[in-house]
Structures are given as C-alpha cells and as structure tokens.
Short mmCIF file of C-alpha atoms and ligand atoms in Angstrom, two decimals:
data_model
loop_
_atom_site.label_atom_id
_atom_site.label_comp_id
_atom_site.label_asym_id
_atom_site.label_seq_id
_atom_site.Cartn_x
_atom_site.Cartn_y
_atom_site.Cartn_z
CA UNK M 20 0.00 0.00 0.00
CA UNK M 21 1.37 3.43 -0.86
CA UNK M 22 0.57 6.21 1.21
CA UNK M 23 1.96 9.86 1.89
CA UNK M 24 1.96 9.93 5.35
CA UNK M 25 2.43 6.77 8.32
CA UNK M 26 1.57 8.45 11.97
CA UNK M 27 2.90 6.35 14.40
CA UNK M 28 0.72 6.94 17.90
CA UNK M 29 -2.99 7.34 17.96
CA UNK M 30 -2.65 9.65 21.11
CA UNK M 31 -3.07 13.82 21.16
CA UNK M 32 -0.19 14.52 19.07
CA UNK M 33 -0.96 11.94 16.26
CA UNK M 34 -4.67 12.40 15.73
CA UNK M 35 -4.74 16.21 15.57
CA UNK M 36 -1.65 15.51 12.86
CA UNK M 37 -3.37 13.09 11.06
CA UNK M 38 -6.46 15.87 11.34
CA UNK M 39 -4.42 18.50 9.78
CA UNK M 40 -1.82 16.79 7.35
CA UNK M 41 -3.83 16.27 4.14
CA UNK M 42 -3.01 13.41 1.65
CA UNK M 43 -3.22 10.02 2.18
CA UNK M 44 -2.59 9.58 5.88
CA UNK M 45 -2.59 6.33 8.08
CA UNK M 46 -2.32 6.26 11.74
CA UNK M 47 -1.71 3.02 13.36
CA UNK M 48 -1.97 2.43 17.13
CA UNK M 49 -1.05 -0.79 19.43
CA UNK M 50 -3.80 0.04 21.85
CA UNK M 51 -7.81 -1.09 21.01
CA UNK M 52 -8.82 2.48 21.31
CA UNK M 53 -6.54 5.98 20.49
CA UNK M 54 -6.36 8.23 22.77
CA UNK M 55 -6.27 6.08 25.93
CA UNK M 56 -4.33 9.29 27.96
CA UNK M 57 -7.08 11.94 26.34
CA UNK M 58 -9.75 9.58 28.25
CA UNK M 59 -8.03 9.16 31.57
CA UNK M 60 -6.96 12.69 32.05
CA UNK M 61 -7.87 14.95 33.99
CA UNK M 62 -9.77 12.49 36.20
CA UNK M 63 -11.98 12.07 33.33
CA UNK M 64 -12.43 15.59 32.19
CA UNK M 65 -9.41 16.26 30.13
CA UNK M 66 -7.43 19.34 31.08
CA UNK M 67 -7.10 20.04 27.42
CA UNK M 68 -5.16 23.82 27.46
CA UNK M 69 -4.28 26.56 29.66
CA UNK M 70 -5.07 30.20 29.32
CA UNK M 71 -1.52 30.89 30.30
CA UNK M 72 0.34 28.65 28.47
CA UNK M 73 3.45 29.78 26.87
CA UNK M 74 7.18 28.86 26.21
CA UNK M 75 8.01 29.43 30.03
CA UNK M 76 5.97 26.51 30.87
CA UNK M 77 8.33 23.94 29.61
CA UNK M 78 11.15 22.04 30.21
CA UNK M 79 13.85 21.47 27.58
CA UNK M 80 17.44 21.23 27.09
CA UNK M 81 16.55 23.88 24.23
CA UNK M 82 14.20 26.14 26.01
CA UNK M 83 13.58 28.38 23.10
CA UNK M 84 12.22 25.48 20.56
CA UNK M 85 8.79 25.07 21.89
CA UNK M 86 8.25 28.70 20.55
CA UNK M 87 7.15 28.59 17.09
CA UNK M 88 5.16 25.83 17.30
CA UNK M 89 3.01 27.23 20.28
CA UNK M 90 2.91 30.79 18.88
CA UNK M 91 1.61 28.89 15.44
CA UNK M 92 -1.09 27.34 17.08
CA UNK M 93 -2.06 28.75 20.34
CA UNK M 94 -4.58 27.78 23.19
CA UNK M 95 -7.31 29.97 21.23
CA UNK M 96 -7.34 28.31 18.27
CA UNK M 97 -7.98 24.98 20.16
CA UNK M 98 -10.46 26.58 22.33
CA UNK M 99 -11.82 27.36 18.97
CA UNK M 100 -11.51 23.91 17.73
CA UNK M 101 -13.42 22.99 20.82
CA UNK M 102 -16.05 25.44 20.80
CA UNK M 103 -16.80 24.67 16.88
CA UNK M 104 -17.64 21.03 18.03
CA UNK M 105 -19.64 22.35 20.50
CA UNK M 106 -17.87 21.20 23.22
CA UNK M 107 -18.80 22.24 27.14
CA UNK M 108 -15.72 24.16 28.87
CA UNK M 109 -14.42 25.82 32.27
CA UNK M 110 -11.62 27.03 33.79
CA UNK M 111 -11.15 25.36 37.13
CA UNK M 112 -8.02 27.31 38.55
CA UNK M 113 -5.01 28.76 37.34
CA UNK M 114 -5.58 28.98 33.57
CA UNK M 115 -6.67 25.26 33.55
CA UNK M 116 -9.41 24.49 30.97
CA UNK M 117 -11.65 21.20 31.38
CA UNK M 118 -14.29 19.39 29.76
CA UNK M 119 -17.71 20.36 31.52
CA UNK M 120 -18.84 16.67 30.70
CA UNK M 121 -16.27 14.02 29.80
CA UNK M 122 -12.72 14.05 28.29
CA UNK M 123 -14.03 11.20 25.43
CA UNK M 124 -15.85 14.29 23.66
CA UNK M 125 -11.99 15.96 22.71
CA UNK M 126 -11.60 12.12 21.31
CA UNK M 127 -14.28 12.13 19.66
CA UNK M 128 -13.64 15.40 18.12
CA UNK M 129 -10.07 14.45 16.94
CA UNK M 130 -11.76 11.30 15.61
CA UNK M 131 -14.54 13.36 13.32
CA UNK M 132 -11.36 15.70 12.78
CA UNK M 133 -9.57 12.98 10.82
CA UNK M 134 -12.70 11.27 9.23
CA UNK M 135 -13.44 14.45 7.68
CA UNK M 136 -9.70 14.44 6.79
CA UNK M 137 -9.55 11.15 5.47
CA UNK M 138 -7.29 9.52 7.64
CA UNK M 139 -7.08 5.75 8.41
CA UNK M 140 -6.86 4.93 11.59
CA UNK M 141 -5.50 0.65 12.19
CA UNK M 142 -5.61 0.29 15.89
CA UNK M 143 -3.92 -3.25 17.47
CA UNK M 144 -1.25 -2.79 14.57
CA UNK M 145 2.33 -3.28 15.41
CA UNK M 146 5.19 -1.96 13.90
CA UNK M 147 7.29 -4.92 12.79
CA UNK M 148 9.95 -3.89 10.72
CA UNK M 149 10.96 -0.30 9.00
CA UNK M 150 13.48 1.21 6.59
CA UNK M 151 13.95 3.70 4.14
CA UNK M 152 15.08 3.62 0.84
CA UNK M 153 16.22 7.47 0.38
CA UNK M 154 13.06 8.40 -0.66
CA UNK M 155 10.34 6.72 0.99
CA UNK M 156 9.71 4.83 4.51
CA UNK M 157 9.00 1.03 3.95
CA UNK M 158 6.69 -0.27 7.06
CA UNK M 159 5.90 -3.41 7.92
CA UNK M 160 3.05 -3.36 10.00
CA UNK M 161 1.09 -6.32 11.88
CA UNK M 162 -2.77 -6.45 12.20
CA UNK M 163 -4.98 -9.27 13.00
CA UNK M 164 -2.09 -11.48 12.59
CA UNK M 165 -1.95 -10.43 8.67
CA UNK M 166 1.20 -8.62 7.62
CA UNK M 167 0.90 -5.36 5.38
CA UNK M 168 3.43 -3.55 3.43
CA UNK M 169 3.43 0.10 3.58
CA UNK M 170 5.34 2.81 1.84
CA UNK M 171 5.20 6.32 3.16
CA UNK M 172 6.61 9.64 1.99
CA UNK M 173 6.61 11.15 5.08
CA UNK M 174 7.15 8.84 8.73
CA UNK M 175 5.33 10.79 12.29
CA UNK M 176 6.97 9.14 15.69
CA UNK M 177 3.76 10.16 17.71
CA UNK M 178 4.27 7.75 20.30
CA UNK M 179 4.83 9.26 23.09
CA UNK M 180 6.85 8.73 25.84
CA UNK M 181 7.41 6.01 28.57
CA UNK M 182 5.25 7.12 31.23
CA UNK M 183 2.50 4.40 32.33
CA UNK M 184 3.80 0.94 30.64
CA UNK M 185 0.45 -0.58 32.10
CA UNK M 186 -1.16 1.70 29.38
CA UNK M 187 1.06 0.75 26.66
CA UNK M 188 3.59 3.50 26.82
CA UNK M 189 6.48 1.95 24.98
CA UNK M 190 10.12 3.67 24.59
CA UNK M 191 9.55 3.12 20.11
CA UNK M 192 10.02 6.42 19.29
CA UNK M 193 13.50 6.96 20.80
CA UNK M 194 14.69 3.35 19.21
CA UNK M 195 13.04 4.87 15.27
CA UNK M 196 15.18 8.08 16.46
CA UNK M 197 18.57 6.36 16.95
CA UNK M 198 17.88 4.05 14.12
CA UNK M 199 17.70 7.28 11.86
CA UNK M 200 20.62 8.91 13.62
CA UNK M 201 18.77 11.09 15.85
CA UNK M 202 19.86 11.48 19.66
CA UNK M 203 17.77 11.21 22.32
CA UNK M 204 18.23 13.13 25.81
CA UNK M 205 18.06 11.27 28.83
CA UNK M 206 14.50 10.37 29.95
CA UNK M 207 13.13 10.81 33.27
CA UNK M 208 9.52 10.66 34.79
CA UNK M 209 7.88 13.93 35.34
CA UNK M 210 5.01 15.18 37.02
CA UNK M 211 5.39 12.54 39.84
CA UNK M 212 4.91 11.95 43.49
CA UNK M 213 7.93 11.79 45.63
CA UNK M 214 8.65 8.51 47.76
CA UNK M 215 10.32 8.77 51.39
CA UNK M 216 11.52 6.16 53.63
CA UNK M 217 8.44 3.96 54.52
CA UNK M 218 5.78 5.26 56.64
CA UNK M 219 7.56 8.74 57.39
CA UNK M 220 3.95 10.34 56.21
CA UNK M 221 1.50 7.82 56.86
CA UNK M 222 0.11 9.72 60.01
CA UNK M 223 -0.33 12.45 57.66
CA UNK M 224 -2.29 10.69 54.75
CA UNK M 225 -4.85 12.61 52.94
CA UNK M 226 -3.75 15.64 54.52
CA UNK M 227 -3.66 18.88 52.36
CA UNK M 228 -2.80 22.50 52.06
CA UNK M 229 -1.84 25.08 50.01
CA UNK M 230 2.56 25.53 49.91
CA UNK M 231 4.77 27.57 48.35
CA UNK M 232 7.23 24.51 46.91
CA UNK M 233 10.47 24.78 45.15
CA UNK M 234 13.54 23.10 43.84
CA UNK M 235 16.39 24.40 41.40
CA UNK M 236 14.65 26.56 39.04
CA UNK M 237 11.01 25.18 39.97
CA UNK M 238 8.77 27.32 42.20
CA UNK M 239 4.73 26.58 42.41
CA UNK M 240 2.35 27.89 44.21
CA UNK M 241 -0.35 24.66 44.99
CA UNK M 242 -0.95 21.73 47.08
CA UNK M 243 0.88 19.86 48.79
CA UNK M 244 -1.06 15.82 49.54
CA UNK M 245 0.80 13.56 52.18
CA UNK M 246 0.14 10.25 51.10
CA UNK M 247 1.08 6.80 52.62
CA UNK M 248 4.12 6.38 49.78
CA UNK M 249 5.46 10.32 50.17
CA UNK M 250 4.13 13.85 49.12
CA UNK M 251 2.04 14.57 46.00
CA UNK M 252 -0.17 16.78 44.92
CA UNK M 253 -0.30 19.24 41.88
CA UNK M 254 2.80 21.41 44.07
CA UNK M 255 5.31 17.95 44.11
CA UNK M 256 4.02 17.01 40.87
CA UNK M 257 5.30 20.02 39.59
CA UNK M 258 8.46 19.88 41.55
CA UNK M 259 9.22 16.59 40.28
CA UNK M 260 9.98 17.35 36.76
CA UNK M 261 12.82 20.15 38.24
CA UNK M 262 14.19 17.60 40.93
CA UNK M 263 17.30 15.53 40.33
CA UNK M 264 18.12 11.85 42.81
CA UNK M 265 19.51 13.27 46.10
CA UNK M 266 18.71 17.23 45.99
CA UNK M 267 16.73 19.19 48.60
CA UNK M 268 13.43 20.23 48.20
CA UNK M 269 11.78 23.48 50.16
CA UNK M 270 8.55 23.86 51.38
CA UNK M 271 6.98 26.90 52.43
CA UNK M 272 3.41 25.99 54.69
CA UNK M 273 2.74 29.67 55.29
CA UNK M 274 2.78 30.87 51.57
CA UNK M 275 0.61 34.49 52.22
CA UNK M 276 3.49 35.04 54.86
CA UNK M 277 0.57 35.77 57.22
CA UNK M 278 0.93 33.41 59.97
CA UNK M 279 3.39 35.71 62.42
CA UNK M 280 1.12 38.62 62.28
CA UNK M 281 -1.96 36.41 62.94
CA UNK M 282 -0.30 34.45 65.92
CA UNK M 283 0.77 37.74 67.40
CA UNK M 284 -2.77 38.86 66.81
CA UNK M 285 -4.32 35.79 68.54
CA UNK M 286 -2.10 35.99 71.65
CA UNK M 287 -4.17 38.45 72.62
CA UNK M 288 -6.93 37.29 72.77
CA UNK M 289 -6.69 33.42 73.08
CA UNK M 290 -3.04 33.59 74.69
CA UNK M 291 -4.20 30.94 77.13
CA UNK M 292 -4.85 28.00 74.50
CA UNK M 293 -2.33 25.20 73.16
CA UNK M 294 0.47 26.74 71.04
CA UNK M 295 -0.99 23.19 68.45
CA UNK M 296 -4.87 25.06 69.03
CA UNK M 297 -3.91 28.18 67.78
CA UNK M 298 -1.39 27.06 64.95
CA UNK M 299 -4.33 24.50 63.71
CA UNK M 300 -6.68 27.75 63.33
CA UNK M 301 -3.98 28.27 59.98
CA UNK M 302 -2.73 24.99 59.33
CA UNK M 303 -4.42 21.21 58.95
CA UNK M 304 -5.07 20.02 62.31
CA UNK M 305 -3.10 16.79 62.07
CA UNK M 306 -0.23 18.79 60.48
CA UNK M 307 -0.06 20.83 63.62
CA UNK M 308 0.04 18.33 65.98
CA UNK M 309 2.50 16.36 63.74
CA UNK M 310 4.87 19.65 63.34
CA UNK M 311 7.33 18.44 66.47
CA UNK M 312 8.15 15.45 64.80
CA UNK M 313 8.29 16.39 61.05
CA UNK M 314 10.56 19.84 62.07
CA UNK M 315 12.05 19.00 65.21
CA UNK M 316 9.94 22.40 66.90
CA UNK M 317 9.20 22.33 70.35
CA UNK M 318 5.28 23.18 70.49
CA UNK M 319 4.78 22.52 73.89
CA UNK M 320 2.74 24.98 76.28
CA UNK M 321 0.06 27.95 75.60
CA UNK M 322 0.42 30.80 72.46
CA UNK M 323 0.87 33.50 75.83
CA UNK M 324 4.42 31.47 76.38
CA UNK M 325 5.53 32.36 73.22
CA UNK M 326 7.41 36.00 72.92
CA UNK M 327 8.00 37.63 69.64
CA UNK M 328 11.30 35.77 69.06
CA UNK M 329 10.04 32.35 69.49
CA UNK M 330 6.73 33.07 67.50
CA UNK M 331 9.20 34.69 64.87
CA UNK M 332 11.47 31.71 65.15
CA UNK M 333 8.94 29.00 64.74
CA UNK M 334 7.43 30.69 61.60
CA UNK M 335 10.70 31.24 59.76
CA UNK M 336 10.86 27.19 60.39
CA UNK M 337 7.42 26.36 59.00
CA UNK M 338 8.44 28.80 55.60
CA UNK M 339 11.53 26.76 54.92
CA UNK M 340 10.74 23.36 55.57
CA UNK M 341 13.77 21.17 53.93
CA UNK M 342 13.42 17.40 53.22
CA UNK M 343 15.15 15.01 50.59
CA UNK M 344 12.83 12.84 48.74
CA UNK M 345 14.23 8.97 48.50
CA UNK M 346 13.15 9.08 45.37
CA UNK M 347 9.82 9.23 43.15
CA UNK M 348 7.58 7.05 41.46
CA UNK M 349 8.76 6.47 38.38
CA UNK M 350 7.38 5.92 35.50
CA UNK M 351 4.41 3.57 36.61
CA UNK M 352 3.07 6.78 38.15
CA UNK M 353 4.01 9.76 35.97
CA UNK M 354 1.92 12.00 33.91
CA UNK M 355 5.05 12.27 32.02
CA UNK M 356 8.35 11.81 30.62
CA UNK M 357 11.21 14.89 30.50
CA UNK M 358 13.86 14.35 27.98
CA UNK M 359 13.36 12.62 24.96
CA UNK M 360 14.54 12.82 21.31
CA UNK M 361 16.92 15.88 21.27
CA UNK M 362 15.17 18.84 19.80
CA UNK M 363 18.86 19.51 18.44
CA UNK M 364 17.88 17.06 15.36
CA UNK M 365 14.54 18.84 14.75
CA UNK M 366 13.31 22.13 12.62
CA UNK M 367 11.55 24.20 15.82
CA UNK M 368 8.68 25.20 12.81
CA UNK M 369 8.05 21.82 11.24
CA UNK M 370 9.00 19.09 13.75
CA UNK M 371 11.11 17.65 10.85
CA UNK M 372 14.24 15.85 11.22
CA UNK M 373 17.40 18.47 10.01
CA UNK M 374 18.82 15.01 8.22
CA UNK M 375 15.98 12.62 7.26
CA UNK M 376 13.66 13.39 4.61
CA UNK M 377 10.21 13.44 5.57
CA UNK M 378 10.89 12.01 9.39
CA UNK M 379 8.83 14.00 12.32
CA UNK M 380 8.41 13.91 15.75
CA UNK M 381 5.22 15.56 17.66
CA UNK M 382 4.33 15.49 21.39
CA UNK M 383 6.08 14.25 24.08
CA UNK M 384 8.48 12.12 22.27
CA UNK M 385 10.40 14.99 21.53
CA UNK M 386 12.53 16.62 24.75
CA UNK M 387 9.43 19.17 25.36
CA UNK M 388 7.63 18.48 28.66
CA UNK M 389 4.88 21.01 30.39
CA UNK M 390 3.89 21.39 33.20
CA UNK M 391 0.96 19.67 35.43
CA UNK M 392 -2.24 22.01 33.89
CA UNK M 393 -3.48 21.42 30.31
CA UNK M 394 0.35 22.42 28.80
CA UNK M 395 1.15 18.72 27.71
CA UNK M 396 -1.68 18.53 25.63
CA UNK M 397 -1.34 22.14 23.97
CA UNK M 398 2.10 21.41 22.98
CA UNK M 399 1.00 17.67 21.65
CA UNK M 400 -1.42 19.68 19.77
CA UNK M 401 0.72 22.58 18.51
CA UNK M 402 3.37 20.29 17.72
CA UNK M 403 0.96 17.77 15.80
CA UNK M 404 -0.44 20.60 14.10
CA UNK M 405 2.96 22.12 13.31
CA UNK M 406 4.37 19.06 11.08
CA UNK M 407 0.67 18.77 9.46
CA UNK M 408 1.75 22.19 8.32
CA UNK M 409 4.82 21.20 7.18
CA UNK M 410 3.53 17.64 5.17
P1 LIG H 7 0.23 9.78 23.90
O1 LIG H 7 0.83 9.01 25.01
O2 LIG H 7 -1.04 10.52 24.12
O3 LIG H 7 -0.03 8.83 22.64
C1 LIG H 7 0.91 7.90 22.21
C2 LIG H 7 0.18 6.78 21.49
O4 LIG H 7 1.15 5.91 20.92
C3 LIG H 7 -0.69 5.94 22.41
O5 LIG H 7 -1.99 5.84 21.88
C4 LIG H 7 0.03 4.58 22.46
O6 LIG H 7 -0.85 3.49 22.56
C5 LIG H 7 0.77 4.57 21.15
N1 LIG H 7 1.97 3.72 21.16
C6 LIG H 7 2.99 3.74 22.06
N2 LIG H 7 3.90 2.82 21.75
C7 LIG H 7 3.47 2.21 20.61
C8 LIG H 7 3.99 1.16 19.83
N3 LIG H 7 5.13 0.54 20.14
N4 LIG H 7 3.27 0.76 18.73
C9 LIG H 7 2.08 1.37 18.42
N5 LIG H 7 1.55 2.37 19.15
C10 LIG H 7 2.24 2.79 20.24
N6 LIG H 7 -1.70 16.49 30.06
C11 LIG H 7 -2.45 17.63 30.04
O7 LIG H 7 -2.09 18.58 29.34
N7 LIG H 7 -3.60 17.70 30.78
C12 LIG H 7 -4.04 16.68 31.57
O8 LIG H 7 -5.12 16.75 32.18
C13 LIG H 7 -3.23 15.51 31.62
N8 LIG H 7 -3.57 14.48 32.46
C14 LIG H 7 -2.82 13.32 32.43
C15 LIG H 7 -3.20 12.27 33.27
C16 LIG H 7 -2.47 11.09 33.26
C17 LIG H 7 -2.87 9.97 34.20
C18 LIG H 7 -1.37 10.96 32.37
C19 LIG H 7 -0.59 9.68 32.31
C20 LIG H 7 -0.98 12.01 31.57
C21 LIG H 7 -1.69 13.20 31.60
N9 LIG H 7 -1.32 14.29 30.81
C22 LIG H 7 -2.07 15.44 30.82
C23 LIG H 7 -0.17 14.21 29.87
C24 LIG H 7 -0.69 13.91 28.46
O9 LIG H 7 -1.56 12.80 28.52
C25 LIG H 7 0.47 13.60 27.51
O10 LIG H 7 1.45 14.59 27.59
C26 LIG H 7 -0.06 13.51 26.08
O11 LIG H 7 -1.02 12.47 25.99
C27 LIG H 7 1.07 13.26 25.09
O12 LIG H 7 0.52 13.11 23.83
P2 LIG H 7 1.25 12.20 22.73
O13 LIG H 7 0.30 12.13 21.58
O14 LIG H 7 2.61 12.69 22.51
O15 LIG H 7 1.38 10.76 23.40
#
C-alpha cells in the first residue's frame, strides 16, 4: 500500500496531525482504542489547554524550541476547535481548561477531525519492521495477525513517551530516532509523586494544604497531599519534573506570609490556648500536631508562652521546611516523561528531522515536557499541528 503519510501513535499529538496533514494519511496504534491518555486525564475531564500557556511553561534542554510551534497554534485556536464542536468548557483554577462533561468528547472530536480528513486509523497494529530507501519509509506493519506492506513519503513518531507501561507506553520512538541517527536526551519521569523512607507520612495521609514549593529553578504555588508512599499533589508534581536523585526540596506551609502577624494577633486574645490550638486555626489540624516530629519544633505549652522571638522563630521554620525525597515514582506513576529525542535534530517550525527526509516527531516524544495544567496537551497539539503544516 502506498501512502503519503504513516503516523505512528494514535494519542493527542498523532490524531490532531493526522487531522491537519492532508493526503493520504494512516495512523496506526497498538492500543484497542486511540487516545487512551485523552480519556483518563484529567480524572476524566481532560485538562485540554491553559489560558496561560506559553514557552516558560516547559522544560527542555533547548528552552527556546517550543516557541514557534506554540505561537503557530495557540490555546485559542484549540479553544476554537473545541467550541466549533460544541464542546462544554471551564476554567477550574489557574488557567486550567476542562471538559464540563467528559474528556471522550476531545476524542471524539479528533476522531470526526480525521474522518473528515480522510485519515485511516489501524488500531492493534504493530510496527514490525521499518526502513527507508532514500526516498520513501518502507513499514511493515502487523494487524490481526496479517502482515501489510506500507510505503510512506513522510514517517510521524507520535508515540509518546514512557510514562505508564500498564497503558502501553512503549520507549519506540527513541529506538526509530537512533535508528535514523537522531539522539535522544536522557528520559526521566515527570510530574510525579515523591517517595520517602516507609511510613515517614502515613500519620499524615490525605492531609492537604496550600505551599509555596520549590527546587532548582522550579517554584509553584499549589498543594501539597501527604500520602502513605510520600508527598504529591499538583505542588510535588510540579516539583518533580525540576528535581534531580539526592537534591533538597523546600517547602513553604505559610505561603501568604501571614501566619506571624496572625499568631501575634491571637495571643491576645486566646493567649491561654495550646500553642498546636492556635497554629491549627492556619494549618491542617493533624499537620499541627505532627509539626514536632516532622521539624524538630518544640510546640509545647500555651500561644501567651511564646514571645516575639520564638513566635518569629517558629514561623521562619514552618516557611523553609527542607526534606530530601528517596526518590519518586517512576514511571508507573508519571503523567510524564522529561527528555526525549533531542530537539537539536529537529526544525523548531516543522518538527522535521534536520537530516531525514520526511521524518517527524510531535508530542512528548520529543525533549518538550509542560507542566501539570493542560500544557502537555497544547504542545501535543501545537506540535501535531505544526508538522501537518509542514507535510
Ligand atoms: P500519547 O501518550 O497521548 O499517545 C501515544 C500513542 O502511541 C498511544 O496511543 C500509544 O498506545 C501509542 N503507542 C505507544 N507505543 C506504541 C507502539 N510501540 N506501537 C504502536 N503504538 C504505540 N496532560 C495535560 O495537558 N492535561 C491533563 O489533564 C493531563 N492528564 C494526564 C493524566 C495522566 C494519568 C497521564 C498519564 C498524563 C496526563 N497528561 C495530561 C499528559 C498527556 O496525557 C500527555 O502529555 C499527552 O497524551 C502526550 O501526547 P502524545 O500524543 O505525545 O502521546
């Protein structure tokens, strides 16, 4: 069979490419259904953009060559997309955009997207063997147990990266990138929560608040969940994807900076309660009681024991709270995978490979990762729209 274009990856990237790219476009896919991430996102309501989003939302080893292809095709114009197809929106916080009703409507918009397109879609096809010839990709592809020979001008790794194997993430795209020639930058799971030594935060389970968290070049503004493995949370999610094995991170449980003026304000008139009573009028209850333990403070007596230098003292603790993570995750866990296929060997406004003829690479195969809030899928979009473009 001779086509123009082979998409490899029925996720975000690949369908709104195969949407956009014209010709004769085929889109194959391991899984029984595409876009198996679309569905589960977002607890089910697909955080599908951000108001916000721009370049300084990612992570790259080339921070600069997410540019074009978000300033070609911005959150508006899939807003647009959505609102054309009818498609119920809001924004629950911070810029982040979600399905009013389920996240399988932005499916099942790709999928009339690239019906009205044209584009085939195989799903449980395999990729079993590929080459090129210097002027055309030869695929071998396996469906049904029947083999099929395919011929392609133009090859799309849309295959995403490695995080959640259970959902068939495989590493295919970086193995098609090295067998071209391109290099791929050391992967790592992203937007994961961060283990400790067992049980340090199982008191603390299901506890909550709002932090100021940060790490190397990483500060957020969200919350912080203890859970029975570690912290998580959209404010260590975040973290995670700036956080290296063995660094510090710092967390901040009095973001507003409020808490010393309000103690001193409550010694006055509730001096005689617990130091733990008053702090848990600001802070989780649990987390109060558990604050001896977790920062070595001494909590013990009434608020009215506390002068100005102890109260000052105790807060300065409770805004720099350092701990070292054992470790996170992984990719079992992660909404994603930093790193990838070096954006070094791509064209920033095509997604094109600088030395293979019609080879691309969309989403988050390529070494672009957002952060947690509807800024993965813009960029699989803006990227899958930008080689469409470019076919
Ligand atoms: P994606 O992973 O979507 O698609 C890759 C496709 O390739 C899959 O269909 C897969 O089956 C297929 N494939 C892989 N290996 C193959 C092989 N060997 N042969 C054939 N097919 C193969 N982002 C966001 O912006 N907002 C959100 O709300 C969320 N929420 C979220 C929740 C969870 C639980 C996860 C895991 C991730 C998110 N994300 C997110 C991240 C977002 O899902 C992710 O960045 C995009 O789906 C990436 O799109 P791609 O098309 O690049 O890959």
């Amino acid at each position: 069979m001779q086509i123009d274009t082979l998409i490899l990856g029925a996720g975000a990237a690949g369908m709104m490419c195969a949407a956009h790219a014209g010709g004769r476009t085929l889109v194959i896919d391991h899984a029984k259904a595409p876009g198996e991430k679309i569905r589960i996102s977002g607890g089910g309501r697909c955080n599908f953009t951000n108001l916000h989003c721009g370049p300084e939302n990612f992570l790259s080893a080339n921070p600069h060559f997410c540019k074009s292809a978000l300033a070609r095709y911005t959150q508006w114009d899939f807003i647009d997309l959505v609102d054309r197809h009818g498609i119920a929106w809001r924004e629950k916080t911070l810029g982040q955009l979600f399905c009013d009703g389920s996240a399988r409507e932005i499916i099942a918009m790709l999928r009339a997207e690239m019906e009205r397109a044209g584009a085939d879609l195989w799903l449980r096809t395999s990729l079993a063997d590929l080459s090129h010839d210097g002027a055309r990709f030869i695929a071998t592809l396996e469906r049904e147990g029947a083999r099929h020979r395919v011929t392609a001008r133009n090859l799309v790794l849309a295959t995403g990266g490695k995080s959640i194997p259970k959902m068939g993430a495989t590493g295919i795209a970086y193995d098609i990138a090295r067998q071209f020639g391109l290099p791929v930058t050391e992967t790592r799971a992203g937007l994961v929560p961060f283990t400790f030594a067992q049980g340090r935060f199982a008191a603390l389970a299901g506890v909550s608040l709002p932090v100021r968290a940060s790490c190397g070049a990483g500060r957020f503004d969200e919350a912080l969940l203890f859970t029975h493995r570690g912290l998580s949370g959209p404010a260590m999610l975040q973290l995670s994807s700036y956080w290296r094995e063995s660094e510090e991170i710092a967390i901040d449980l009095d973001p507003d900076g409020a808490l010393l003026e309000r103690l001193r304000a409550q010694r006055g008139a509730s001096g005689g309660h617990r130091l733990t009573t008053e702090l848990a009028r600001h802070l989780p209850a649990r987390l109060a009681a558990a604050l001896p333990d977790l920062l070595g403070l001494s909590l013990a007596g009434n608020l009215a024991d506390q002068g100005d230098a102890a109260l000052t003292a105790l807060c300065a603790r409770l805004r720099d709270w350092r701990l070292t993570p054992a470790g996170t995750e992984g990719y079992r866990t992660a909404e994603v995978t930093l790193g990838g296929i070096d954006t070094g060997a791509l064209d920033a406004r095509s997604l094109r490979a600088r030395a293979v003829p019609g080879l691309y690479a969309i989403g988050e195969a390529v070494d672009v990762t957002g952060w947690l809030g509807g800024y993965n899928f813009q960029w699989a979009w803006a990227s899958g729209m930008a080689a469409a473009r470019a076919i």
